[in-house]
Tab-separated table of C-alpha atoms in Angstrom:
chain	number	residue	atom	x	y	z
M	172	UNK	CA	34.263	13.837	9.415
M	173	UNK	CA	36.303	11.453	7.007
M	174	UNK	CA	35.620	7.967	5.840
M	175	UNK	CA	37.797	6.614	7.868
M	176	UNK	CA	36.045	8.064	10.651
M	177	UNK	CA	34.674	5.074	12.827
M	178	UNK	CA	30.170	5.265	13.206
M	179	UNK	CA	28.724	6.416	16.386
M	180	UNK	CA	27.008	9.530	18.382
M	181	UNK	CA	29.155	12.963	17.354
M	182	UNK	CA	28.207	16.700	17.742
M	183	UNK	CA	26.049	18.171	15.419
M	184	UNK	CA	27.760	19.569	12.703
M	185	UNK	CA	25.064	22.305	12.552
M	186	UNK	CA	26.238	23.362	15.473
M	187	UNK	CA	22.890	22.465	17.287
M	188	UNK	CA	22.990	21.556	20.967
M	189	UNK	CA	22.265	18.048	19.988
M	190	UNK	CA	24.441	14.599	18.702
M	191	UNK	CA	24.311	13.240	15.178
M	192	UNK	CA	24.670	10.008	14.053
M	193	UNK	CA	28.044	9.332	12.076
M	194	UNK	CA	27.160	5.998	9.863
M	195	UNK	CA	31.232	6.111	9.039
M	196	UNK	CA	30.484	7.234	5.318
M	197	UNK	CA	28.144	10.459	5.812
M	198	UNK	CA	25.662	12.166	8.987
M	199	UNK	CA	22.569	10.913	9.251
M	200	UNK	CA	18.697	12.175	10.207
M	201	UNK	CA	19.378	10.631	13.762
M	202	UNK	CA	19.657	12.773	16.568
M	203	UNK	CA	20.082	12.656	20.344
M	204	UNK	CA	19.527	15.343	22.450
M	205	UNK	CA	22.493	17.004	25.160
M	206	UNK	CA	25.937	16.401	24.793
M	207	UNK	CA	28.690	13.354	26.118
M	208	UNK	CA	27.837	9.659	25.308
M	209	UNK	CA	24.939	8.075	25.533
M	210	UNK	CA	24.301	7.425	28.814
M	211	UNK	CA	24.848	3.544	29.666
M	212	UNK	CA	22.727	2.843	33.324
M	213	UNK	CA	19.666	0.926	32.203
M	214	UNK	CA	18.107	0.596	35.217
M	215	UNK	CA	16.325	3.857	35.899
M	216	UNK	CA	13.308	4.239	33.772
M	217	UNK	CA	13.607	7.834	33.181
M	218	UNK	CA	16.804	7.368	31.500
M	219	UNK	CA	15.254	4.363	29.731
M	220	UNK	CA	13.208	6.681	28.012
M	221	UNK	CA	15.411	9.023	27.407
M	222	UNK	CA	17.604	6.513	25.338
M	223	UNK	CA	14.721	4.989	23.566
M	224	UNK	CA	13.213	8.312	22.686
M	225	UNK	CA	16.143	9.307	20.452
M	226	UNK	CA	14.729	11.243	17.816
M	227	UNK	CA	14.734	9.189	14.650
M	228	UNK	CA	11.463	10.517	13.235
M	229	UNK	CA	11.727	12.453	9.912
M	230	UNK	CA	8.526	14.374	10.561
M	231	UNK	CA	4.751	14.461	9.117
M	232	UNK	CA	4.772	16.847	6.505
M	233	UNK	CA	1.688	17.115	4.481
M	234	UNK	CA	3.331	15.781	1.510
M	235	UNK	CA	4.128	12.979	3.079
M	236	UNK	CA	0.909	11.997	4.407
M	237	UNK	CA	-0.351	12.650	1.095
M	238	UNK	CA	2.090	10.104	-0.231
M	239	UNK	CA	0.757	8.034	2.524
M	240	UNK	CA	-2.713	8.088	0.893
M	241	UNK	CA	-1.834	8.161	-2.523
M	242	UNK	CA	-3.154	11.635	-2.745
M	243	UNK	CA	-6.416	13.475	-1.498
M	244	UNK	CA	-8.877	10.921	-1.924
M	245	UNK	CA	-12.094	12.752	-1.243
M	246	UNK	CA	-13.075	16.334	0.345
M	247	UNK	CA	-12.418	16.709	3.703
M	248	UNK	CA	-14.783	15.528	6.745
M	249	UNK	CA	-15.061	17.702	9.224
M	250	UNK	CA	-11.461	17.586	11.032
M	251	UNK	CA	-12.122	15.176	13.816
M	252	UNK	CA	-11.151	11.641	14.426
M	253	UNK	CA	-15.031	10.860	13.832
M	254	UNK	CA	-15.572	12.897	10.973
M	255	UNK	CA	-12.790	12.406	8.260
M	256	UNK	CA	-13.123	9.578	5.706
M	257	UNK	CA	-9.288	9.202	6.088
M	258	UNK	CA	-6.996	8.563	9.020
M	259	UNK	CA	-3.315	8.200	9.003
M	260	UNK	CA	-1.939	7.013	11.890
M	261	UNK	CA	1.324	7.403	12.641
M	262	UNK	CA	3.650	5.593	15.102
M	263	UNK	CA	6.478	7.901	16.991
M	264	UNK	CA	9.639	6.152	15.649
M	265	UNK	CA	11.771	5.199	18.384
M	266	UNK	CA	14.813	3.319	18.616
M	267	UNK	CA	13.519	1.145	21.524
M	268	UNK	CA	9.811	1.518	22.243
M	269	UNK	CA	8.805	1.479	25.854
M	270	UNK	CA	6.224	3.960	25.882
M	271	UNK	CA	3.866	3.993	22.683
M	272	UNK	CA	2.780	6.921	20.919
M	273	UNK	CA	0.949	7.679	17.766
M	274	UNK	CA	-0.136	10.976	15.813
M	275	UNK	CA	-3.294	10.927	13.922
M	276	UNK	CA	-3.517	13.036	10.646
M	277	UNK	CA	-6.142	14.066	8.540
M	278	UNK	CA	-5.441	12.956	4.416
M	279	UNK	CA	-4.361	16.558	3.585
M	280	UNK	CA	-2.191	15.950	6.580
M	281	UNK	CA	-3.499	17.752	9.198
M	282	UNK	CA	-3.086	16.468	12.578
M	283	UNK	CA	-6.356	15.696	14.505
M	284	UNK	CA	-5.344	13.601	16.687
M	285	UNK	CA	-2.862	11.685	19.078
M	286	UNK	CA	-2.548	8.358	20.796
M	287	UNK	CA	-0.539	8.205	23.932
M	288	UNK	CA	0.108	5.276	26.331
M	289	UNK	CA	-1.172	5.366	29.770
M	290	UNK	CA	-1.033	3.701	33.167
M	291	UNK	CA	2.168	2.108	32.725
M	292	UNK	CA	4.418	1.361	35.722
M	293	UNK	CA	8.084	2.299	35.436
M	294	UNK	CA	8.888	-1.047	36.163
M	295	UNK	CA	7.222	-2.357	32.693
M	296	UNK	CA	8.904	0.214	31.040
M	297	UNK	CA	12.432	-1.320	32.338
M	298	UNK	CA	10.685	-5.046	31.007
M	299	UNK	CA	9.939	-3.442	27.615
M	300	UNK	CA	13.350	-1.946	27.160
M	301	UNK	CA	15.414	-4.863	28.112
M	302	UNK	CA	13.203	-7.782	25.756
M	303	UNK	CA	10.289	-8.220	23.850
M	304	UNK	CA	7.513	-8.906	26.477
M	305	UNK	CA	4.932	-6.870	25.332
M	306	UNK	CA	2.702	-9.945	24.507
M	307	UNK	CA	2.416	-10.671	27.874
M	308	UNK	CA	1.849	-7.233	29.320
M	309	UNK	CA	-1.234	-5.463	29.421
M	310	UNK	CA	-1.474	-2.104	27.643
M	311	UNK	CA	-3.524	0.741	27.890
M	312	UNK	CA	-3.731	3.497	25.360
M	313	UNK	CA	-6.439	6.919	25.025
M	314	UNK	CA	-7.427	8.356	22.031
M	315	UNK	CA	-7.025	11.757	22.210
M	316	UNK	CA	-8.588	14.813	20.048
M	317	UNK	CA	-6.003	17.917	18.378
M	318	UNK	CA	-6.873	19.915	21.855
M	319	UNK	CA	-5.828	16.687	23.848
M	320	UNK	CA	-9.160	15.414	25.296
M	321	UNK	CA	-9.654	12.002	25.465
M	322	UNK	CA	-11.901	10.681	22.982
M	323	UNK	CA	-11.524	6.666	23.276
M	324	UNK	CA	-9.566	3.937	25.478
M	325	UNK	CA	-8.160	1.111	24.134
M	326	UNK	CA	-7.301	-1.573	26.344
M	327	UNK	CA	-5.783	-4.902	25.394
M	328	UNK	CA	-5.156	-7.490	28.086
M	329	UNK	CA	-2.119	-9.610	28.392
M	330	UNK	CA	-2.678	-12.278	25.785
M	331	UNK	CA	-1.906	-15.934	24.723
M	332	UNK	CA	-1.876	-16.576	21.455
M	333	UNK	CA	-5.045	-14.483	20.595
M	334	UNK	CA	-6.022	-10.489	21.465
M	335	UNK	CA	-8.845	-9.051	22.616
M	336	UNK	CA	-8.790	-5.369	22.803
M	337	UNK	CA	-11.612	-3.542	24.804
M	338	UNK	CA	-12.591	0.108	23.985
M	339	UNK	CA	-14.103	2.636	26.253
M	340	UNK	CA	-15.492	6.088	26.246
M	341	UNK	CA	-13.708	8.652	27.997
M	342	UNK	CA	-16.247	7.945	31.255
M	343	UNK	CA	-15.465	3.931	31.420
M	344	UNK	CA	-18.761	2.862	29.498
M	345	UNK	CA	-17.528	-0.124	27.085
M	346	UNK	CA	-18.107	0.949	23.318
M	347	UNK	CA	-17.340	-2.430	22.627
M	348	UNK	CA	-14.416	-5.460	21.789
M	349	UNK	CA	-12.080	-6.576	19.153
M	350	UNK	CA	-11.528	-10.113	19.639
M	351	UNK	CA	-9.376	-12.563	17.164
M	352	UNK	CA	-10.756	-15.281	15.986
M	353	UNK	CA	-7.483	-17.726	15.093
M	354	UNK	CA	-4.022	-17.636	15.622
M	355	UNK	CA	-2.696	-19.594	12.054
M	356	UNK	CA	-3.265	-18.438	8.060
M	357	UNK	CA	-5.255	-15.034	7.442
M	358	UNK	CA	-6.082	-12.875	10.636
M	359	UNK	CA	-9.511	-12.530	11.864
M	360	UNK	CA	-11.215	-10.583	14.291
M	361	UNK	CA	-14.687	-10.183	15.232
M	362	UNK	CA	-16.478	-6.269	16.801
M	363	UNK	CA	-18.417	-7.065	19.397
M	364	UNK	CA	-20.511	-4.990	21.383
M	365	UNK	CA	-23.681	-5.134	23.273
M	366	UNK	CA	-22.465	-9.170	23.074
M	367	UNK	CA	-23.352	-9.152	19.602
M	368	UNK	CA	-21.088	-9.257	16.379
M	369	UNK	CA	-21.835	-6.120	14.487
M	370	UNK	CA	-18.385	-6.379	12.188
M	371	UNK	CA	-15.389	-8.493	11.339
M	372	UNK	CA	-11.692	-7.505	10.517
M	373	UNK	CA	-9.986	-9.737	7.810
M	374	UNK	CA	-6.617	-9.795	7.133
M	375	UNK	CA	-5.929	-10.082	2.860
M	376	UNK	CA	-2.152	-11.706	3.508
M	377	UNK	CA	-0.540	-13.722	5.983
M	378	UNK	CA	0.967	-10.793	7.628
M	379	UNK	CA	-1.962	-8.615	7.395
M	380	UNK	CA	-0.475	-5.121	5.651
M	381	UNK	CA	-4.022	-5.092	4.288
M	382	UNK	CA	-7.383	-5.635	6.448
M	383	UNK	CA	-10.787	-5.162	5.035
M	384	UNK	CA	-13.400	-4.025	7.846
M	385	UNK	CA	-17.155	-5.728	7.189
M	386	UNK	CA	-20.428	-4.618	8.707
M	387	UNK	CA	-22.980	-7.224	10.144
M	388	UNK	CA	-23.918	-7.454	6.302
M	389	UNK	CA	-21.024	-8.538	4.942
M	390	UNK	CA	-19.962	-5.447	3.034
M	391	UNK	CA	-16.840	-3.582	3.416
M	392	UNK	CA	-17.670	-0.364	5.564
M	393	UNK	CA	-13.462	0.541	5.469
M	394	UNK	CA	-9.995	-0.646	4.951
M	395	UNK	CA	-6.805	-0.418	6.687
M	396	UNK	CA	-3.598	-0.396	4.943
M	397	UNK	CA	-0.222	-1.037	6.679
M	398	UNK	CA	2.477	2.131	4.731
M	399	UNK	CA	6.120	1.173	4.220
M	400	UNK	CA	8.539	4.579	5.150
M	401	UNK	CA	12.077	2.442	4.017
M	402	UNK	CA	14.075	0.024	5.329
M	403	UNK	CA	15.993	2.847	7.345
M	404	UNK	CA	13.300	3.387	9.269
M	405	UNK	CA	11.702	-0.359	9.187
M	406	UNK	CA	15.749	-1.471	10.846
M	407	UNK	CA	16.135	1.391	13.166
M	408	UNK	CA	13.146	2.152	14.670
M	409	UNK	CA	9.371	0.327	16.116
M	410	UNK	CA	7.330	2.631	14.041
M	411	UNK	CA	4.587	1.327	12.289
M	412	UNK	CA	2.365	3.571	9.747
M	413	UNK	CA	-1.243	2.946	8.889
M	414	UNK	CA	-4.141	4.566	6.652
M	415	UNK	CA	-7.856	4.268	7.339
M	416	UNK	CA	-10.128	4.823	4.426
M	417	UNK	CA	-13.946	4.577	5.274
M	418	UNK	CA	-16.068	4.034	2.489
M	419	UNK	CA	-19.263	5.700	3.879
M	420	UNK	CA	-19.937	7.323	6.889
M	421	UNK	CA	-20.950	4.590	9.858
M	422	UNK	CA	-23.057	4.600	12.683
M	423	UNK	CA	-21.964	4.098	16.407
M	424	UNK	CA	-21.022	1.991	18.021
M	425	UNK	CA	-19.338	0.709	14.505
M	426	UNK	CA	-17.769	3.890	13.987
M	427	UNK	CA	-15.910	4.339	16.889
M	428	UNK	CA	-14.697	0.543	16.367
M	429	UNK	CA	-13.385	0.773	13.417
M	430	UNK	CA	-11.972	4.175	14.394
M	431	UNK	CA	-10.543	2.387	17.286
M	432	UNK	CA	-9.131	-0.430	14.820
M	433	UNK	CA	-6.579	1.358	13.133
M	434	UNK	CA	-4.978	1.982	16.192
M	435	UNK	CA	-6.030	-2.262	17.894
M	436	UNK	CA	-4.375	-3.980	14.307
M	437	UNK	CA	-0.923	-2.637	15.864
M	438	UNK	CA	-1.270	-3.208	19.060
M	439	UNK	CA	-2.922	-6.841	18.185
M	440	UNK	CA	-0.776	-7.809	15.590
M	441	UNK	CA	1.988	-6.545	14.741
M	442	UNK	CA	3.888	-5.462	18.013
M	443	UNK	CA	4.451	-8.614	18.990
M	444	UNK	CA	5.418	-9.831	15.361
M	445	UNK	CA	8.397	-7.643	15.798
């Protein structure tokens, strides 16, 4: 390829089976699986997916989780979801997302963990690819452990203005619900279960890249810290990376919330800030 070489979708120099992106001045990380263009009918879902799923992700190396966190923070907890003082969570990084997914990694980066989206027609895949409408959809996600057995489900509602999230053991018993508070200045939410507040979620900024998570006390039991990847990433792609730091170990049913809450800030907040 040359400069004068226009951008777009070109074989893989490598000679992979694949398509690289050409930016018109050198290739680039993105890829696209199979050969030809890029196929243009929009109104099958499978081939919606297979256009937004265009691999854009760099990877979750353990250095760069550990960048994430600023380094190994403490020792390590047990390698489960429940167990580990620190959680990254990790957002797939698609070009357009219509079916979320998240990978869940231990601070030495280890995954432990996924979070895939479920029960989702292929019709509101077709609404989610063609405009942002996920405010007004419901969506469904499960926690999942490294073997793949569902741990949690997260459920938030359509909303107006203000989320509630509802999350569930893997048997349908309800653990409990996030539910904000107010729609202008700082975000709020309250933890609910057994229709009691046993925790709030406060944002620290406007656009909440930093929430402190309180106990019915008061004190600060964890916080949750929105990480920035570049602006390559933050242009092309719907990913969005978080870190969980607990500062003690909790009890249930506020451990599973705030476990639960790395994932809800996302799926509360900033999805449909996008």
């Amino acid at each position: 390829m040359t400069q004068q070489t226009p951008p777009g979708w070109y074989a893989d120099p490598s000679g992979q089976p694949q398509q690289r992106y050409w930016d018109g001045q050198q290739w680039t990380s993105h890829t696209h699986p199979g050969a030809g263009n890029i196929p243009q009918q929009r109104t099958d879902s499978s081939k919606l997916e297979q256009i937004a799923e265009l691999n854009v992700d760099g990877g979750h190396s353990p250095e760069k989780i550990q960048k994430q966190v600023g380094g190994v923070t403490s020792g390590a907890g047990g390698g489960t979801i429940f167990t580990e003082p620190v959680l990254v969570v990790n957002q797939k990084a698609k070009l357009v997302e219509v079916n979320t997914e998240y990978g869940v990694y231990s601070q030495q980066g280890n995954q432990i963990g996924t979070i895939v989206q479920v029960e989702q027609s292929a019709l509101a895949k077709v609404v989610r690819f063609l405009g942002e409408y996920d405010q007004y959809m419901k969506h469904v996600l499960e926690i999942r452990d490294a073997h793949g057995q569902p741990m949690l489900k997260v459920t938030r509602p359509a909303k107006f203005l203000k989320s509630k999230v509802i999350v569930q053991r893997p048997d349908g018993t309800t653990v409990g619900e996030i539910v904000q508070q107010n729609v202008l200045g700082k975000k709020k939410f309250a933890i609910m279960a057994n229709d009691q507040q046993i925790g709030e979620i406060r944002g620290e900024d406007w656009f909440s890249f930093e929430l402190g998570l309180f106990d019915h006390t008061d004190s600060e039991v964890a916080r949750i810290t929105k990480t920035f990847e570049g602006f390559g990433k933050m242009l092309f792609t719907t990913a969005d990376n978080y870190v969980l730091k607990l500062h003690r170990q909790l009890p249930d049913p506020l451990l599973s919330m705030v476990v639960a809450s790395a994932l809800t800030i996302d799926l509360a907040i900033h999805q449909d800030d996008r």
